[in-house]
Amino acid sequence: MVFEEPEKEIRPEDEHDTEKFEISINFAQNGKVWTRNEIEDDDGIFSFSVYKEIDHESDDPDPETISECLKRPDWEKWKMAIQAELLSLNKRSVFGPIVTTPENTKPVGHKWVFVRKRNEKNEVTRYKARLVAQGFSQRPGIDYEETYSPVMDAITFRFLMSLAASQNLEMYLMDVVTAYLYGSLENEIYMKIPEGLKMPEDLKSKAKEICSVRLQRSLYGLKQSGRMWYNRLSEYLLSKDYVNNAICPCVFIKKSSSGFVIIAVYVDDLNMIGTQKEIDDARTHMKEEFEMKDLGKTKFCLGLQIEHFQDGIFVHQSNYTKRVLKRFYMDKATPLSTPMVNRSLDVEKDPFRPCEDNEEVLGPEVPYMSAIGGLMYLANCTRPDIAFATNLLARYSSSPTRRHWNGIKHIFRYLQGSIDLGLFYPKNSKCVLVGFADAGYLSDPHKARSQTGYVFTIGGTAVSWRSQKQTLVATSSNYAETIALHEACRECVWLRSMTHHIQESSGMS
């Protein structure tokens, strides 16, 4: 399978001159158009822009087609990435024979996806090209059955990092190369013939549209690919005497007389935590079964920057925070010391009240939901200090006003002054789970709802937290506290089961 460089004229792309693009915001609700000059804040920072301008996280976005790759100065690197992907597909025997498409069979389409992988310093480390199937055309019950595939959640990962710090354990990261291609398909799936595959002699006279290639292995983009890969990895690890359970199905533990190793799986990223000898053994037998990339000590995983110090482990997202601030033109904003303004006891003066009849609603061109998504990722991973403010503003995603957008800018300014804030898990600390729960009675007076908040710490550092509006109407502060305590107890039961399983399976006290 050889990649042939296409002619530039074969797939012309629609060009858009971004410099000539008219920059204006249309508030469709009332018909008023706001120009760029009208929506600058007091610091001269551009408040919000059209979606076309703000949708890209950098001034140099990744290409979307091969034609775009051809026009770039780094085409040779993309070409090598494409060739490496085709060689990997051939090595894994993903493609079966090319045949005439059977009757009543709808072959799935395909496309190329290009991305530049970056490290914890936001530096490009490699160019990656991926041929993916367009699984949206698959039919349930015919092309696939079950699709669910478990992944490690952030709470488990934070607990494992706190465990590594408190017990002086090692942390290593490995990546499975083209992991999904190891999965075996349980259904017959045909795909349109991609570029690079040669037609058989007996089919060259037929139109390419009536032919397809049968997939022998799972391919990225298929609905069941994640599940097939997890089944393949789980089967192998269990055969090597690892154990897991339904509480944390993506945490595999193996204990020996000299120590233990914990493999925490997030799709194709394997975080190994344990004693040095057992980790080395795990790295060896993983390389024997799969093509692996040994990334050494865990420094960057799932968007988290992980720094190892003599007295503990520091987890933060400073680079991600800088990218978010730059993306929304807030990287030069004036820093603030709190994530939100003080709320007024007067309901009619509350800056976080719902949209009123005489207020203009921001149109879809304003990236309100995109900003909420960027803040949610921070709040869920390493910044519990913005959890309440982000949750509060997320309630108005369907009809945000300028008041709500100012609330988002307030959080951005707070992040500007606390970019390097994160979670520090100290070494030799007591691995004791401690929880706190509280409630804010009538925190949302407009809907008569209260707020639930809880946090669980290990060694004095948070591993699990939540701040959300209660679904029931509490008739008293005592009732609101009871609801919050109930939610915290549910989380505590799961945390206790998870930590007990890991400690018992690894032989720790």
XYZ file of C-alpha atoms in Angstrom:
509
model
C 0.000 0.000 0.000
C 1.754 3.143 -1.248
C 0.650 6.716 -0.892
C 0.674 8.539 -4.207
C 0.979 12.302 -4.036
C -2.234 13.714 -5.532
C -2.401 16.503 -8.041
C -3.234 19.830 -6.464
C -6.028 20.402 -8.989
C -7.852 17.135 -8.231
C -9.546 18.278 -5.011
C -9.788 22.071 -5.048
C -10.847 23.537 -1.747
C -13.057 26.558 -1.220
C -10.875 29.410 -0.145
C -11.999 31.952 2.427
C -10.171 35.227 2.795
C -10.227 35.759 6.528
C -8.745 39.236 6.202
C -11.798 40.414 4.259
C -14.281 38.722 6.550
C -16.661 41.314 7.999
C -16.386 41.293 11.792
C -19.740 41.976 13.403
C -22.032 40.358 15.926
C -25.682 39.861 15.145
C -27.997 39.611 18.154
C -30.771 37.866 16.273
C -33.279 38.176 19.099
C -33.799 41.911 18.692
C -32.174 42.466 15.338
C -29.465 44.828 16.589
C -25.981 44.484 15.097
C -22.994 45.177 17.356
C -19.749 46.169 15.672
C -16.305 45.284 16.929
C -15.701 48.745 18.380
C -18.926 48.592 20.397
C -18.005 45.394 22.207
C -14.563 46.224 23.534
C -14.295 46.356 27.301
C -12.673 48.973 29.485
C -9.204 47.453 29.097
C -9.366 47.530 25.321
C -9.548 43.721 25.270
C -11.779 42.369 22.517
C -14.779 40.968 24.344
C -15.986 38.442 21.785
C -15.609 37.754 18.095
C -17.362 35.957 15.327
C -17.243 32.184 15.432
C -15.031 31.941 12.368
C -12.307 33.959 14.062
C -12.452 32.483 17.549
C -13.084 28.830 16.705
C -9.400 28.151 16.065
C -7.150 27.741 19.095
C -4.155 29.116 17.215
C -3.276 31.213 14.191
C -1.947 28.082 12.508
C -4.720 25.448 12.595
C -4.134 21.868 11.524
C -5.097 20.993 7.931
C -8.372 19.208 7.267
C -7.678 17.617 3.864
C -4.745 16.294 1.867
C -5.133 19.268 -0.471
C -4.557 21.625 2.453
C -1.478 19.632 3.461
C -0.077 20.052 -0.049
C -0.221 23.832 0.228
C 1.663 23.994 3.514
C 5.431 24.439 3.895
C 5.549 21.359 6.164
C 4.015 19.076 3.512
C 6.905 16.598 3.665
C 6.209 15.943 7.347
C 2.510 15.399 6.658
C 3.413 13.106 3.766
C 5.578 10.991 6.073
C 2.719 10.837 8.592
C 0.300 9.666 5.885
C 2.735 7.003 4.703
C 3.289 5.817 8.283
C -0.481 5.458 8.777
C -0.879 3.412 5.598
C 2.016 1.164 6.601
C 0.436 0.654 10.012
C -2.895 -0.297 8.429
C -1.100 -2.780 6.212
C 0.912 -4.206 9.119
C -2.231 -4.795 11.199
C -4.024 -6.429 8.225
C -6.938 -4.032 8.587
C -8.041 -4.309 4.982
C -9.329 -7.540 3.515
C -9.947 -8.232 -0.167
C -11.479 -5.650 -2.483
C -14.751 -7.039 -3.788
C -17.907 -5.956 -5.517
C -20.122 -4.506 -2.814
C -22.663 -7.185 -1.768
C -26.350 -6.454 -2.254
C -28.174 -4.627 0.543
C -24.810 -3.523 1.950
C -23.985 0.119 2.528
C -20.213 0.649 2.729
C -19.055 3.291 5.189
C -17.089 6.274 4.002
C -13.696 7.474 5.176
C -11.660 10.640 5.640
C -8.216 11.770 6.722
C -7.660 13.526 10.040
C -4.483 15.504 10.650
C -3.163 16.770 13.975
C 0.135 17.943 15.419
C 0.818 16.336 18.788
C 2.194 18.665 21.440
C 3.996 18.219 24.747
C 3.457 19.907 28.110
C 5.192 23.049 26.778
C 2.816 23.259 23.804
C 5.667 22.358 21.440
C 4.964 20.217 18.370
C 6.494 16.800 18.938
C 5.182 14.896 15.923
C 2.849 15.018 12.972
C 0.008 12.545 13.010
C -2.292 11.446 10.183
C -5.200 9.101 10.725
C -7.481 7.375 8.226
C -10.857 7.112 9.935
C -14.126 5.497 8.984
C -17.279 7.605 8.859
C -19.137 5.538 11.414
C -22.191 7.797 11.426
C -23.509 5.776 8.471
C -23.431 2.483 10.399
C -26.761 0.832 11.164
C -27.460 -0.451 14.700
C -28.144 -4.169 14.880
C -26.585 -4.707 11.447
C -23.147 -3.086 11.483
C -22.669 -3.047 15.252
C -24.222 -4.255 18.501
C -22.625 -2.821 21.656
C -20.418 0.253 21.637
C -19.741 1.146 25.277
C -16.081 1.237 26.265
C -15.001 2.312 29.777
C -12.236 4.856 30.334
C -10.460 6.042 33.455
C -12.131 9.077 35.012
C -10.338 12.135 36.381
C -11.171 11.272 40.005
C -9.469 7.878 39.763
C -6.446 9.444 38.095
C -6.109 12.077 40.826
C -6.380 9.394 43.504
C -3.644 7.355 41.828
C -1.392 10.417 41.689
C -2.012 11.092 45.379
C -1.230 7.429 46.054
C 2.013 7.648 44.082
C 3.047 10.721 46.057
C 2.137 9.416 49.514
C 3.730 5.987 48.956
C 6.791 7.196 46.969
C 5.793 5.173 43.903
C 7.009 5.582 40.338
C 4.787 6.852 37.504
C 5.389 5.985 33.852
C 3.358 6.598 30.718
C 3.094 4.410 27.629
C 1.123 4.915 24.444
C -0.228 2.128 22.231
C 0.458 2.878 18.573
C -2.757 2.659 16.493
C -4.514 0.926 19.380
C -7.919 0.537 17.708
C -6.404 -1.523 14.904
C -5.809 -4.390 17.347
C -9.521 -4.993 17.870
C -11.337 -7.759 15.991
C -14.692 -7.014 14.384
C -17.740 -9.133 15.161
C -19.791 -7.817 12.218
C -19.118 -7.728 8.489
C -18.266 -4.144 7.565
C -17.357 -2.836 4.124
C -15.714 0.520 3.447
C -15.327 2.619 0.345
C -11.918 2.115 -1.212
C -9.444 4.683 0.164
C -6.550 6.215 -1.758
C -3.511 3.970 -1.747
C -5.217 0.601 -2.276
C -4.664 -1.036 -5.641
C -7.633 -2.516 -7.452
C -7.390 -6.248 -8.304
C -6.881 -7.083 -11.966
C -10.347 -8.644 -12.317
C -12.035 -5.519 -10.915
C -10.081 -2.793 -12.716
C -12.690 -2.659 -15.467
C -15.462 -1.956 -12.947
C -16.297 1.433 -11.512
C -14.668 2.105 -8.170
C -18.032 3.197 -6.746
C -19.506 -0.326 -6.951
C -16.531 -1.890 -5.165
C -15.545 -1.806 -1.519
C -13.000 -3.300 0.844
C -13.946 -5.543 3.722
C -12.522 -4.524 7.092
C -10.826 -7.318 9.012
C -9.920 -5.198 12.042
C -11.571 -2.318 13.840
C -10.757 1.102 12.454
C -10.859 4.542 14.047
C -14.278 6.060 13.513
C -16.321 2.864 13.730
C -18.841 2.947 16.546
C -17.621 -0.299 18.124
C -13.862 0.299 17.731
C -13.319 1.564 21.278
C -15.098 -1.435 22.753
C -13.168 -3.896 20.568
C -9.847 -2.375 21.659
C -10.780 -2.430 25.343
C -11.840 -6.089 25.069
C -8.536 -6.957 23.395
C -6.426 -5.139 26.000
C -8.473 -6.425 28.937
C -8.223 -10.013 27.708
C -4.440 -9.761 27.463
C -3.901 -8.121 30.860
C -6.179 -10.599 32.631
C -4.202 -13.438 31.048
C -1.082 -11.934 32.658
C -2.627 -12.244 36.150
C -3.838 -8.656 36.430
C -7.119 -8.058 38.247
C -9.846 -5.426 37.939
C -13.495 -5.116 38.893
C -16.699 -3.318 37.936
C -15.955 -0.404 40.287
C -12.926 0.662 38.244
C -12.810 -1.479 35.073
C -9.944 0.546 33.593
C -7.571 -0.003 36.520
C -5.608 -3.258 36.265
C -3.496 -4.352 39.239
C -0.840 -7.031 39.549
C 0.795 -7.914 42.871
C 4.007 -9.870 43.366
C 6.234 -10.779 46.277
C 8.455 -7.748 45.671
C 5.843 -5.098 44.900
C 2.963 -4.239 42.591
C 2.032 -2.305 39.467
C -1.198 -0.477 38.620
C -2.052 0.128 34.952
C -4.665 2.860 34.529
C -6.082 2.857 30.999
C -7.480 5.839 29.137
C -8.127 4.528 25.609
C -4.547 4.061 24.325
C -2.708 5.840 27.155
C -1.415 3.480 29.850
C -0.350 5.082 33.133
C 1.792 2.699 35.166
C 2.097 3.339 38.897
C 3.976 1.091 41.310
C 7.391 -0.179 42.299
C 10.216 0.104 39.777
C 10.799 -3.618 39.129
C 7.133 -4.390 38.511
C 6.767 -1.372 36.223
C 9.774 -2.505 34.190
C 8.250 -5.981 33.856
C 4.928 -4.478 32.762
C 6.614 -2.298 30.152
C 8.425 -5.348 28.798
C 5.414 -7.620 28.363
C 3.313 -4.783 26.916
C 5.965 -4.231 24.245
C 5.913 -7.950 23.463
C 2.198 -7.893 22.624
C 1.617 -4.388 21.229
C 3.602 -1.736 19.430
C 4.235 0.773 22.204
C 5.756 4.197 22.708
C 7.566 4.482 26.017
C 7.119 8.102 27.114
C 9.089 7.744 30.339
C 7.974 9.392 33.559
C 4.462 10.779 33.399
C 4.785 14.515 32.766
C 1.796 15.258 30.554
C -1.380 13.218 30.309
C -4.983 14.039 29.358
C -4.170 17.739 29.208
C -2.679 17.741 32.725
C 0.864 18.892 33.416
C 2.436 16.685 36.077
C 5.603 17.876 37.793
C 7.555 15.608 40.128
C 9.365 17.212 43.061
C 11.251 15.753 45.994
C 8.404 16.618 48.344
C 5.452 15.675 46.131
C 3.604 15.850 42.810
C 2.183 19.081 41.391
C -0.681 18.823 38.874
C -1.778 21.892 36.934
C -3.010 23.155 33.547
C -1.120 26.411 33.126
C -0.429 25.932 29.409
C -4.042 25.031 28.723
C -5.171 28.079 30.711
C -2.896 30.336 28.663
C -4.308 28.921 25.419
C -7.880 29.473 26.593
C -7.131 33.067 27.609
C -5.438 33.760 24.292
C -8.254 32.130 22.380
C -10.803 34.501 23.926
C -8.532 37.570 23.744
C -8.169 37.734 27.526
C -4.433 37.004 27.777
C -3.715 40.696 28.465
C -6.677 41.379 30.723
C -6.351 42.903 34.181
C -6.090 40.092 36.784
C -8.686 39.764 39.533
C -8.421 38.044 42.918
C -11.843 36.330 42.984
C -13.630 34.156 40.397
C -16.921 36.093 40.575
C -18.484 39.318 41.808
C -20.473 39.573 45.029
C -24.112 38.699 44.529
C -26.842 41.063 45.704
C -29.489 39.976 48.195
C -31.930 41.954 46.074
C -33.154 39.456 43.474
C -33.769 42.189 40.914
C -30.163 43.418 41.221
C -28.517 39.989 41.109
C -26.014 40.072 38.195
C -26.634 36.348 37.657
C -30.399 36.617 37.246
C -31.985 35.078 34.130
C -32.550 37.088 30.980
C -35.264 39.689 31.407
C -37.876 40.657 28.825
C -36.192 43.962 27.998
C -32.681 42.481 27.663
C -30.956 41.477 24.466
C -29.845 37.872 24.142
C -26.435 37.175 22.660
C -26.644 35.403 19.315
C -25.018 32.082 18.403
C -22.028 33.949 16.958
C -20.933 34.779 20.494
C -18.798 31.843 21.755
C -20.561 31.616 25.111
C -20.909 27.830 25.139
C -17.359 27.419 23.859
C -16.104 29.515 26.773
C -18.181 27.480 29.230
C -16.707 24.277 27.798
C -13.149 25.546 28.226
C -13.849 26.587 31.814
C -15.647 23.318 32.625
C -12.577 21.311 31.650
C -10.472 23.354 34.058
C -13.077 23.158 36.833
C -13.389 19.381 36.500
C -9.660 18.611 36.358
C -7.504 20.892 38.506
C -9.422 24.060 39.404
C -12.198 23.436 41.947
C -11.992 27.135 42.841
C -13.930 28.080 39.686
C -16.430 25.202 39.867
C -19.276 27.209 41.428
C -18.918 30.253 39.176
C -18.689 28.101 36.045
C -21.683 25.988 37.064
C -23.692 29.132 37.756
C -22.966 30.698 34.361
C -23.511 27.425 32.498
C -27.214 27.591 33.397
C -27.700 30.473 30.984
C -26.099 28.867 27.919
C -29.386 28.894 25.996
C -30.068 32.621 26.517
C -26.968 34.483 27.724
C -26.901 38.245 28.107
C -24.079 40.741 28.391
C -24.258 40.354 32.200
C -23.512 36.657 31.893
C -20.739 37.261 29.380
C -19.187 39.748 31.813
C -19.313 36.960 34.410
C -17.299 34.726 32.095
C -14.788 37.521 31.514
C -14.510 37.884 35.296
C -13.486 34.212 35.565
C -10.969 34.717 32.755
C -9.447 37.661 34.623
C -9.247 35.547 37.767
C -7.460 32.831 35.783
C -5.102 35.467 34.380
C -3.972 36.173 37.937
C -3.760 32.512 38.990
C -2.463 30.700 35.905
C -0.018 28.515 37.838
C -2.524 27.391 40.466
C -3.015 23.618 40.720
C -3.132 20.603 43.033
C -0.125 19.514 45.097
C -0.016 15.979 46.482
C 2.678 15.807 49.204
C 4.935 12.816 49.736
C 4.741 10.632 52.823
C 1.291 11.984 53.661
C -1.392 9.851 55.279
C -3.577 8.174 52.673
C -6.799 8.995 54.510
C -10.008 9.948 52.731
C -11.695 13.002 54.286
C -14.920 14.546 53.008
C -16.748 17.835 53.468
C -20.284 18.706 52.360
C -22.252 21.928 52.422
C -25.315 23.521 50.874
C -26.245 27.037 49.849
C -29.907 27.484 50.691
C -31.771 29.285 47.887
C -28.520 29.874 46.046
C -30.718 30.303 42.975
C -33.581 32.465 44.296
C -35.043 32.837 40.809
C -35.867 29.113 40.640
C -36.075 28.519 44.409
C -33.227 26.005 44.186
C -30.313 25.442 46.533
C -26.713 24.525 45.758
C -24.893 21.302 46.632
C -21.170 21.371 47.239
C -18.745 18.723 48.472
C -15.055 17.924 48.350
C -13.013 14.835 49.288
C -9.334 15.096 50.083
C -6.470 12.649 50.492
C -3.396 13.908 52.289
C -5.061 17.309 52.516
C -5.434 17.751 48.721
C -8.677 17.471 46.779
C -9.314 14.400 44.630
C -13.077 14.723 44.119
C -15.392 17.732 44.204
C -18.713 18.968 42.883
C -20.782 22.142 42.876
C -24.206 21.928 41.269
C -27.771 23.125 41.609
C -30.066 20.766 43.478
C -32.845 19.159 41.459
C -35.344 19.319 44.338
C -36.884 22.407 45.903
C -35.623 22.472 49.497
C -38.201 23.926 51.892
C -35.613 24.731 54.554
C -31.875 25.092 55.013
C -31.878 21.793 56.926
C -33.504 20.063 53.952
C -30.904 21.568 51.598
C -28.072 20.367 53.861
C -29.583 16.867 53.931
C -29.722 16.734 50.130
C -26.092 17.867 49.890
C -25.029 15.299 52.488
C -26.871 12.571 50.578
C -25.005 13.405 47.364
C -21.699 13.486 49.239
C -22.451 10.092 50.821
C -23.118 8.575 47.409
C -19.748 9.815 46.212
C -18.110 8.610 49.419
C -19.449 5.067 48.975
C -17.993 4.889 45.467
C -14.670 6.423 46.534
C -14.410 4.017 49.452
C -15.098 1.025 47.186
C -12.571 2.226 44.613
C -9.802 2.987 47.102
C -10.444 -0.233 49.039
C -10.195 -2.325 45.855
C -6.929 -0.682 44.794
C -5.323 -0.930 48.221
C -6.458 -4.519 48.772
C -5.414 -5.741 45.298
C -1.993 -4.087 45.543
C -1.332 -5.289 49.083
C -1.064 -1.832 50.654
C -2.323 -1.116 54.141
